[in-house]
GROMACS .gro file of C-alpha atoms in nm:
model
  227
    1UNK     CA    1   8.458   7.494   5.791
    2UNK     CA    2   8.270   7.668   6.085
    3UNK     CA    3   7.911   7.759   6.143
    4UNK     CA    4   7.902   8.107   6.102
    5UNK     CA    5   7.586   8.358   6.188
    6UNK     CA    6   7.314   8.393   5.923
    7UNK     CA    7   7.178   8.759   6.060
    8UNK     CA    8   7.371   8.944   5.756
    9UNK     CA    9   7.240   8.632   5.516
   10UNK     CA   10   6.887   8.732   5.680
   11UNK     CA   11   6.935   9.082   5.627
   12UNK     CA   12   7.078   9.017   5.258
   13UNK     CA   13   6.780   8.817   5.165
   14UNK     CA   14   6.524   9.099   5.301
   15UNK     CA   15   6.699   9.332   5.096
   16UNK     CA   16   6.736   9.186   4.852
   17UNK     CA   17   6.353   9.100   4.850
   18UNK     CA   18   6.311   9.416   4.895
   19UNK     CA   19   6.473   9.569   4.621
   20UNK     CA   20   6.388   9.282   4.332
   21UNK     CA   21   6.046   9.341   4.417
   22UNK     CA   22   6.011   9.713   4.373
   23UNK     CA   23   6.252   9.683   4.054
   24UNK     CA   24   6.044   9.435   3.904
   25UNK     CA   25   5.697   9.583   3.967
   26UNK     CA   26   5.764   9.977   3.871
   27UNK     CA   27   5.902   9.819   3.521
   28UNK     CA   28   5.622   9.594   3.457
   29UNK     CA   29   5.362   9.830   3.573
   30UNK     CA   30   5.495  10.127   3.385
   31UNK     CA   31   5.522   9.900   3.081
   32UNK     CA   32   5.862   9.969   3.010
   33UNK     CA   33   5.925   9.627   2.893
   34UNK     CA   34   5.649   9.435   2.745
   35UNK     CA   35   5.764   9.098   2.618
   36UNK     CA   36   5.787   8.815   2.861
   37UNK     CA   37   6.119   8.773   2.766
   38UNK     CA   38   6.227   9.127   2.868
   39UNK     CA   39   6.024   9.067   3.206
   40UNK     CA   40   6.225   8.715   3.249
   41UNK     CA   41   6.558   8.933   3.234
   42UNK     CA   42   6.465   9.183   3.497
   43UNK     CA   43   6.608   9.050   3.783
   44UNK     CA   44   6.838   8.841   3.656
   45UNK     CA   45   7.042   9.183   3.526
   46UNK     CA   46   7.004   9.377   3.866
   47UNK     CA   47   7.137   9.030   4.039
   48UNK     CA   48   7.400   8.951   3.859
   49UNK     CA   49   7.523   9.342   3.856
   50UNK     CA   50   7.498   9.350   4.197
   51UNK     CA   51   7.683   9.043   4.256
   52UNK     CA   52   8.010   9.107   3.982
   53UNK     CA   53   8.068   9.428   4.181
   54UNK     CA   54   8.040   9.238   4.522
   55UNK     CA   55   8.293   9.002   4.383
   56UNK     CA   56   8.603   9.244   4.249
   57UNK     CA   57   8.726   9.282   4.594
   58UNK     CA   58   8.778   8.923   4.631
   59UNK     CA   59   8.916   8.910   4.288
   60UNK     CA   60   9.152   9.168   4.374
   61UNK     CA   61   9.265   9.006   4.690
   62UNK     CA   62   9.284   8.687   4.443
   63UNK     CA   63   9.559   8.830   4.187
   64UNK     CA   64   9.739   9.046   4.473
   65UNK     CA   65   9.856   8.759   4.609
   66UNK     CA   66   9.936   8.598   4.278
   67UNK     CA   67   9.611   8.314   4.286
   68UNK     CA   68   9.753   8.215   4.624
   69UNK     CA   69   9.449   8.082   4.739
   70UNK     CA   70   9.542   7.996   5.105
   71UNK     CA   71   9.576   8.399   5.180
   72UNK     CA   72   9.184   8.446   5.027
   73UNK     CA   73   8.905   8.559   5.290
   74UNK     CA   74   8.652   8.259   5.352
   75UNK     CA   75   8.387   8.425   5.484
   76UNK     CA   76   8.265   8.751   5.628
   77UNK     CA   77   7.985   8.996   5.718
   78UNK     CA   78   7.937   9.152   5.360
   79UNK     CA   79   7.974   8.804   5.149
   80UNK     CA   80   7.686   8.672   5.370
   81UNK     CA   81   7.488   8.958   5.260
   82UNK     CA   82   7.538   8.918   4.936
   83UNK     CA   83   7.477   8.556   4.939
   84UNK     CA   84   7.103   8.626   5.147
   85UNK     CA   85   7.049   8.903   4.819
   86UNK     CA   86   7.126   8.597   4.596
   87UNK     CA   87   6.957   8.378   4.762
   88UNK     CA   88   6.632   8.623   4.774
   89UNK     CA   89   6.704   8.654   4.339
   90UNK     CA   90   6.664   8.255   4.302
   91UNK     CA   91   6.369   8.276   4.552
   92UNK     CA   92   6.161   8.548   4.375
   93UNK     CA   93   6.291   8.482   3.991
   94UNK     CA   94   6.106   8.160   4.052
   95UNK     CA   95   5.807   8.301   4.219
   96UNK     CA   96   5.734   8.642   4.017
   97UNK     CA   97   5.861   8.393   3.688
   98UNK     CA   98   5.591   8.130   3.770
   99UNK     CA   99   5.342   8.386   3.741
  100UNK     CA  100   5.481   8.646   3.455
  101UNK     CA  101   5.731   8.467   3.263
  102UNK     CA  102   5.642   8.084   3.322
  103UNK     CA  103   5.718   7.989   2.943
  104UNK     CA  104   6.075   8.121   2.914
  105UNK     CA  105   6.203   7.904   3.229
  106UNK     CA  106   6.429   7.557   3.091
  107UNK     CA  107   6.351   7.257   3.316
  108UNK     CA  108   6.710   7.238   3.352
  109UNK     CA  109   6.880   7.573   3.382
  110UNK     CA  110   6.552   7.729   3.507
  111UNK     CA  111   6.402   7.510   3.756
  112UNK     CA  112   6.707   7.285   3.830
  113UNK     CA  113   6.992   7.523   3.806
  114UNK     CA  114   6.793   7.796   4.051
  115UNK     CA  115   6.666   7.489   4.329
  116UNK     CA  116   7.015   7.367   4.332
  117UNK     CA  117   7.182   7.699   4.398
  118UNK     CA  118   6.868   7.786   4.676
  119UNK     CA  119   7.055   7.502   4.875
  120UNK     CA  120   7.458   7.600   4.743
  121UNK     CA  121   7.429   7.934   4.832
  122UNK     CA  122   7.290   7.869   5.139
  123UNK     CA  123   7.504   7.572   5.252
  124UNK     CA  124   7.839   7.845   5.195
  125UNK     CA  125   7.691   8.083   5.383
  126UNK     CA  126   7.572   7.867   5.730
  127UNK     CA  127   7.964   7.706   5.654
  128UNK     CA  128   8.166   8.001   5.598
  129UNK     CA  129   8.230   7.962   5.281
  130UNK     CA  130   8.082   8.296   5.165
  131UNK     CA  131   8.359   8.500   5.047
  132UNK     CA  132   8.461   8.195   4.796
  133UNK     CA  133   8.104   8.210   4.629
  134UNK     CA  134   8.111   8.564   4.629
  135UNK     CA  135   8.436   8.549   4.461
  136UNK     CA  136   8.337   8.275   4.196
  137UNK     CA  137   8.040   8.555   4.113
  138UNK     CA  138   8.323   8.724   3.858
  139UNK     CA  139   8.152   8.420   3.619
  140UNK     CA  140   7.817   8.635   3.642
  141UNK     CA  141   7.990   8.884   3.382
  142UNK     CA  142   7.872   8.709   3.090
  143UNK     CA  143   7.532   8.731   3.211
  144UNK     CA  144   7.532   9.065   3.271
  145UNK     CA  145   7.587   9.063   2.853
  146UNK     CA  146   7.350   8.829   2.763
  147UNK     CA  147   7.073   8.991   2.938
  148UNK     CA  148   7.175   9.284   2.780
  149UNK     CA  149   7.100   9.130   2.469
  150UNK     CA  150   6.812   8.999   2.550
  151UNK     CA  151   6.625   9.266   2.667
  152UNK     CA  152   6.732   9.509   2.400
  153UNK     CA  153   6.787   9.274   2.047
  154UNK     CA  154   7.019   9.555   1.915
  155UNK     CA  155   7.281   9.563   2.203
  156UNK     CA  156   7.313   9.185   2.170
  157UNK     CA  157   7.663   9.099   2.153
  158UNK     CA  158   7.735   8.755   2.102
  159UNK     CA  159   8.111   8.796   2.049
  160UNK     CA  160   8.156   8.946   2.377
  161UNK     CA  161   7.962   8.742   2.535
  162UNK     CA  162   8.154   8.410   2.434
  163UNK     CA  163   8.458   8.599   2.526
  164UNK     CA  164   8.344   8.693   2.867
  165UNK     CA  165   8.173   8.314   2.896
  166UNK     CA  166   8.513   8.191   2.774
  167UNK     CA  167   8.748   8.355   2.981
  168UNK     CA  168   8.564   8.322   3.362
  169UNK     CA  169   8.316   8.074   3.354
  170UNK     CA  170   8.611   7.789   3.171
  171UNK     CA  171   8.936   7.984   3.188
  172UNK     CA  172   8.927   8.085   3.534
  173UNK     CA  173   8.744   7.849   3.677
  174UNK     CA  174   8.958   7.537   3.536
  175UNK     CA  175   9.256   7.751   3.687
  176UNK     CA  176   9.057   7.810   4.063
  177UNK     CA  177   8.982   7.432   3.987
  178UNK     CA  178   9.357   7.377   3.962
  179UNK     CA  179   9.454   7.619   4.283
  180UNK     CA  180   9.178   7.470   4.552
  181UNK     CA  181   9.305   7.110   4.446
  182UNK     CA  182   9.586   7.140   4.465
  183UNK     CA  183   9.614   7.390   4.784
  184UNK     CA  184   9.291   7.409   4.977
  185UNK     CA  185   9.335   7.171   5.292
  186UNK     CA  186   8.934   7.162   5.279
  187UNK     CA  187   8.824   6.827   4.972
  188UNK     CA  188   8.487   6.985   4.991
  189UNK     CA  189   8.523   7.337   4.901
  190UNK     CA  190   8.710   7.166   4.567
  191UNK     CA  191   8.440   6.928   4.503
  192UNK     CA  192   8.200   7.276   4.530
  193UNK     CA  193   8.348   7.430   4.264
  194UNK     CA  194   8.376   7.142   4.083
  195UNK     CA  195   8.013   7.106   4.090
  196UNK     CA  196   7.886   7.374   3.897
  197UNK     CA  197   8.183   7.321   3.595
  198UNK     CA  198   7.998   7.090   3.405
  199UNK     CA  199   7.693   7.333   3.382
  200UNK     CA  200   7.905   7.563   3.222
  201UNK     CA  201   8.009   7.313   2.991
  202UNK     CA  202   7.686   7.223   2.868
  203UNK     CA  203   7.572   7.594   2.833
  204UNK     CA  204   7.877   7.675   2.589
  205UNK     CA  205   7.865   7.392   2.413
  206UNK     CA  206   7.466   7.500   2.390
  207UNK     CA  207   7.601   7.840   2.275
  208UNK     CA  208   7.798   7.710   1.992
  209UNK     CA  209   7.544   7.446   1.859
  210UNK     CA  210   7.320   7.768   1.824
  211UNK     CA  211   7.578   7.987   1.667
  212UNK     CA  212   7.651   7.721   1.415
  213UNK     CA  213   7.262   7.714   1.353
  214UNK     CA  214   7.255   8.092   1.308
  215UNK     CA  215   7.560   8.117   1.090
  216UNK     CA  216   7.385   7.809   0.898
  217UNK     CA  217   7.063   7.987   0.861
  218UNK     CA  218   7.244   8.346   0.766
  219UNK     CA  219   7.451   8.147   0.430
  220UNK     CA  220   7.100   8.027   0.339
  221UNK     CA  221   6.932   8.352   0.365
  222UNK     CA  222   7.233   8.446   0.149
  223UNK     CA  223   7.167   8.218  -0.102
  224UNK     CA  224   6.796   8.277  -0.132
  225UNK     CA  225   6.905   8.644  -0.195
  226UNK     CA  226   7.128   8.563  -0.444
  227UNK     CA  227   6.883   8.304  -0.679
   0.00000   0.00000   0.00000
């Protein structure tokens, strides 16, 4: 790894900034969503859209050389953009969220997941890792469903959203797990994306406890009907 320049990262998180801001402010001002929980999903959608685009050309580089990992991109100008408009999303979903949406935030993916990524995201940047993270960003695709979801109840999807969940943030990351070991002369750029696997355990296996509860809930509601 190599110190890179943090001008674009800089530049990134301005924008980013920037953009979140004005976003967030015309929708809550105009009253265009009302609920906290709609207000909590704001930036979160615009992020995590922004970021799945960034990452399909890395992807693509990915699969064109058959998940040969040694021919990927580390780092360059645009992923260290993107990674300063990340960074600026974990900065100001904090800030804005302390003050508009303080009650929807989980101790553990709210305040831990987003203080541990401040200091991830920038670490791969300053280390030229940057065009890795922006590649693992495919795994913000479920996201981009579950916000759906949750800021309009009758697009929720929860179907496609395990599938999505399913197939980047386990599938393909066990595989990229499998590819860096085994391939990536750099230990620490496995143990990174080792890291953040067994927070994606713990949310799936969150997401099936609840859709147990649900499906629990819906036979009883059945039977109520029925008597």
């Amino acid at each position: 790894m190599t110190s890179v320049s943090l001008a674009p990262f800089i530049a990134g998180f301005g924008i980013g900034s920037l953009v979140l801001n004005l976003i967030f402010f015309v929708i809550q001002k105009n009253q265009i969503f009302t609920t906290k929980k709609q207000l909590a999903w704001i930036l979160t959608f615009t992020t995590t859209v922004t970021v799945t685009v960034a990452s399909l050309p890395y992807m693509y580089q990915l699969f064109r050389h058959n998940l040969d990992i040694t021919k990927l991109v580390y780092s360059d100008t645009f992923s260290v953009m993107i990674c300063g408009f990340f960074e600026s999303y974990l900065f100001w979903d904090l800030a804005i969220g302390l003050r508009y949406y303080k009650s929807t935030f989980d101790p553990f993916t709210g305040y831990f997941h987003h203080s541990f990524y401040l200091l991830l995201v920038f670490f791969c940047a300053s280390k030229g890792l940057s065009a890795i993270f922006v590649l693992f960003c495919i795994m913000e695709l479920p996201t981009i469903v579950l916000a759906i979801g949750s800021i309009r109840k009758d697009l929720r999807k929860d179907w496609l959203f395990a599938s999505c969940f399913f197939s980047t943030r386990l599938l393909l990351h066990v595989i990229l797990i499998y590819r860096f070991y085994k391939y990536s002369p750099d230990r620490l750029v496995w143990k990174l994306i080792v890291s953040s696997f067994p927070l994606h355990i713990y949310w799936f296996s969150s997401f099936i406890k609840q859709q147990k509860r649900l499906r629990k809930q819906r036979k009883q509601q059945k039977l109520v009907e029925l008597e």
